[in-house]
Every structure is written in structure tokens, then in C-alpha cells.
Amino acid sequence: ASAQHGWDLRGGVARAAILERAADLYEANSIRLMALLVREAGKTLDNAMADLREAVDFLRYYAQRCRAEFAGPVLLPGPTGERNEISLHGRGVFACIAPWNFPVAIFTGQVAAALAAGNSVVAKPAEQTPLVAHEAVRLLHQAGVPPEVLQFLPGDGARIGKVMLSHAALAGVAFTGSNDTATLINRALAARDGAIPALIAETGGMNAMIVDSSALPEQAVRDALASAFDSAGQRCSAARLLFVQDDVAPRVIAMLKGAMEELRLGDPLDYA
């Protein structure tokens, strides 16, 4: 909390430069990050590369927004001759609580957004993927984020959450995970005395794919498999339901069963 004010005073241009250096460091350390993604999260090499690229995109995107929106006061119209300015500043300490299915991309996106806006951050990774999150924090520190501005806090979510959510210094929460956990966080924040911290929550969905008679069955089956079983189906965007028109259902279902039987499970370091 005491470090947040100085970080905010650095301004958008300085913070943006640090985030861009972090993006360069992510790319320079891509092999190590991808290896940790494979070993900890069970990602295939393709998925690991996509996760890393998204993290780099987050860093560069928030750097751009930071430079555009936090560079300094913006002069507003003064129709009666007065001078009006608006400037954006951080709220305080943000708790960033990330999931295991995108342990670099979502973790980095939450942290980068909060840092860009001038907040200090307590970063809580998923219990399943602390090592790759630790590496991400190490690179952010190396890029110039002060250690007192970005604190790494691995461990049991329920135990840590109870302390974080009740702490008087907490100004906001960024969370990605289950609907149930988001509801618990929301209720805990609402029960606090004083100002209610901001809550940004991305939770699960019930996603449906609809296949009608005009669809190419091979393409529909390929996409259904990718959406339903990538990350073992543990994604907010994963297909949960497949609706198939009666006219083409027998062919599509038979093809889907055959394709599922051909799926290979094993060491994700094996490209096959």
C-alpha cells in the first residue's frame, strides 16, 4: 500500500516503458516459459506458444493504453471560461487471482492492467501453476517493476483469500475462475465497511455449438473436438453443448465418435 503512491506518480509513459521491456523479456525467455507451461499446466507445445503470445500481447496492449490514458492531465472544454482537467490514477492495491488454464496469459493480463493503471499488485496464481507465475513475476521485476509494487503470493486460495479480501488496504480484485468462487468474493467485498473495492470477474459459461445441415461435418467435428477437449474442457470458452440438426445428426455423431477414439493422450512435450 505504501509503494502504490510512488508507482502512480511515475506516470503512464514510465510505466508503459517498463511493461514493454517485460514483453521483450517474455519473448527472450520464451523457451523456459513454454517448458514450464507444458510441465505444470499440461499444455501442448502449440498451446504453450499461444499462451505466451497472448501474455506478450497483453503487456504491449496495456502499455499502449497506459501511454495514451495516463500520460498526464487532459484539458476539458471550459464553455464559461473556467479551466477543467481530468487525470486518471490508480485506486490502491489490487489482488489479481488467476486460473491454471492460462497461467501466463491471464495471470499477466490481470497484473499488467492493474500496474498500467497505477496500482500496486498482490498476484495470486492458481495452486496448480505457481512456478510459471513466479517466472513471470521475476521477469516483470527484471523489467523495472519494483518488488514492493508487485508481490507474488502463491498458496491455498481459500486461506489466502480470507486474509486478502478482509484487508483494509484492498482497493480492487481481478479474478478469473469459477462462478462459485466469484460469488464468494463478491459477497465478501460487499460485506466490508466503507468503500466497496472494485471487482472484475471473468467466470465460466455454458457454450453451445449449433450444427445445421449446411455445415461441413468434417469441419464441425474438428472444431467441436478442439473446443470441447482443449485444456481438458476447462476453459470459459469451451463447448459444453453440441446441437445437431436431425438431418445430419447420424453422420456427425458417428464421425465425432470416431474422431474421439483417435485422440491421443500422453506427454505434451511429444509433438505427436
JSON list of C-alpha atoms in Angstrom, two decimals, residues 40 96 107 122-131 133-134 137 151-157 159-161 164:
[
{"chain": "A", "resi": 40, "resn": "GLU", "atom": "CA", "xyz": [2.90, -27.51, -14.90]},
{"chain": "A", "resi": 96, "resn": "CYS", "atom": "CA", "xyz": [-5.04, -10.44, -9.02]},
{"chain": "A", "resi": 107, "resn": "PHE", "atom": "CA", "xyz": [-2.04, -14.01, -14.94]},
{"chain": "A", "resi": 122, "resn": "VAL", "atom": "CA", "xyz": [-0.68, -8.78, -4.92]},
{"chain": "A", "resi": 123, "resn": "ALA", "atom": "CA", "xyz": [-0.51, -11.59, -7.52]},
{"chain": "A", "resi": 124, "resn": "LYS", "atom": "CA", "xyz": [-2.14, -14.89, -6.50]},
{"chain": "A", "resi": 125, "resn": "PRO", "atom": "CA", "xyz": [-1.61, -17.67, -9.10]},
{"chain": "A", "resi": 126, "resn": "ALA", "atom": "CA", "xyz": [-3.56, -20.91, -9.22]},
{"chain": "A", "resi": 127, "resn": "GLU", "atom": "CA", "xyz": [-2.28, -23.53, -6.79]},
{"chain": "A", "resi": 128, "resn": "GLN", "atom": "CA", "xyz": [-1.52, -25.85, -9.75]},
{"chain": "A", "resi": 129, "resn": "THR", "atom": "CA", "xyz": [0.78, -23.42, -11.61]},
{"chain": "A", "resi": 130, "resn": "PRO", "atom": "CA", "xyz": [2.93, -21.38, -9.20]},
{"chain": "A", "resi": 131, "resn": "LEU", "atom": "CA", "xyz": [6.28, -21.94, -10.93]},
{"chain": "A", "resi": 133, "resn": "ALA", "atom": "CA", "xyz": [3.70, -17.48, -12.50]},
{"chain": "A", "resi": 134, "resn": "HIS", "atom": "CA", "xyz": [6.82, -16.99, -10.38]},
{"chain": "A", "resi": 137, "resn": "VAL", "atom": "CA", "xyz": [6.82, -12.07, -11.83]},
{"chain": "A", "resi": 151, "resn": "GLN", "atom": "CA", "xyz": [4.19, -9.05, -4.66]},
{"chain": "A", "resi": 152, "resn": "PHE", "atom": "CA", "xyz": [3.94, -12.75, -5.52]},
{"chain": "A", "resi": 153, "resn": "LEU", "atom": "CA", "xyz": [1.62, -14.71, -3.22]},
{"chain": "A", "resi": 154, "resn": "PRO", "atom": "CA", "xyz": [1.27, -18.43, -4.03]},
{"chain": "A", "resi": 155, "resn": "GLY", "atom": "CA", "xyz": [-0.61, -20.84, -1.82]},
{"chain": "A", "resi": 156, "resn": "ASP", "atom": "CA", "xyz": [-4.03, -22.11, -0.82]},
{"chain": "A", "resi": 157, "resn": "GLY", "atom": "CA", "xyz": [-6.72, -19.94, -2.40]},
{"chain": "A", "resi": 159, "resn": "ARG", "atom": "CA", "xyz": [-6.76, -19.36, 3.13]},
{"chain": "A", "resi": 160, "resn": "ILE", "atom": "CA", "xyz": [-5.08, -16.50, 1.27]},
{"chain": "A", "resi": 161, "resn": "GLY", "atom": "CA", "xyz": [-8.38, -15.15, 0.00]},
{"chain": "A", "resi": 164, "resn": "MET", "atom": "CA", "xyz": [-6.75, -10.55, 1.29]}
]
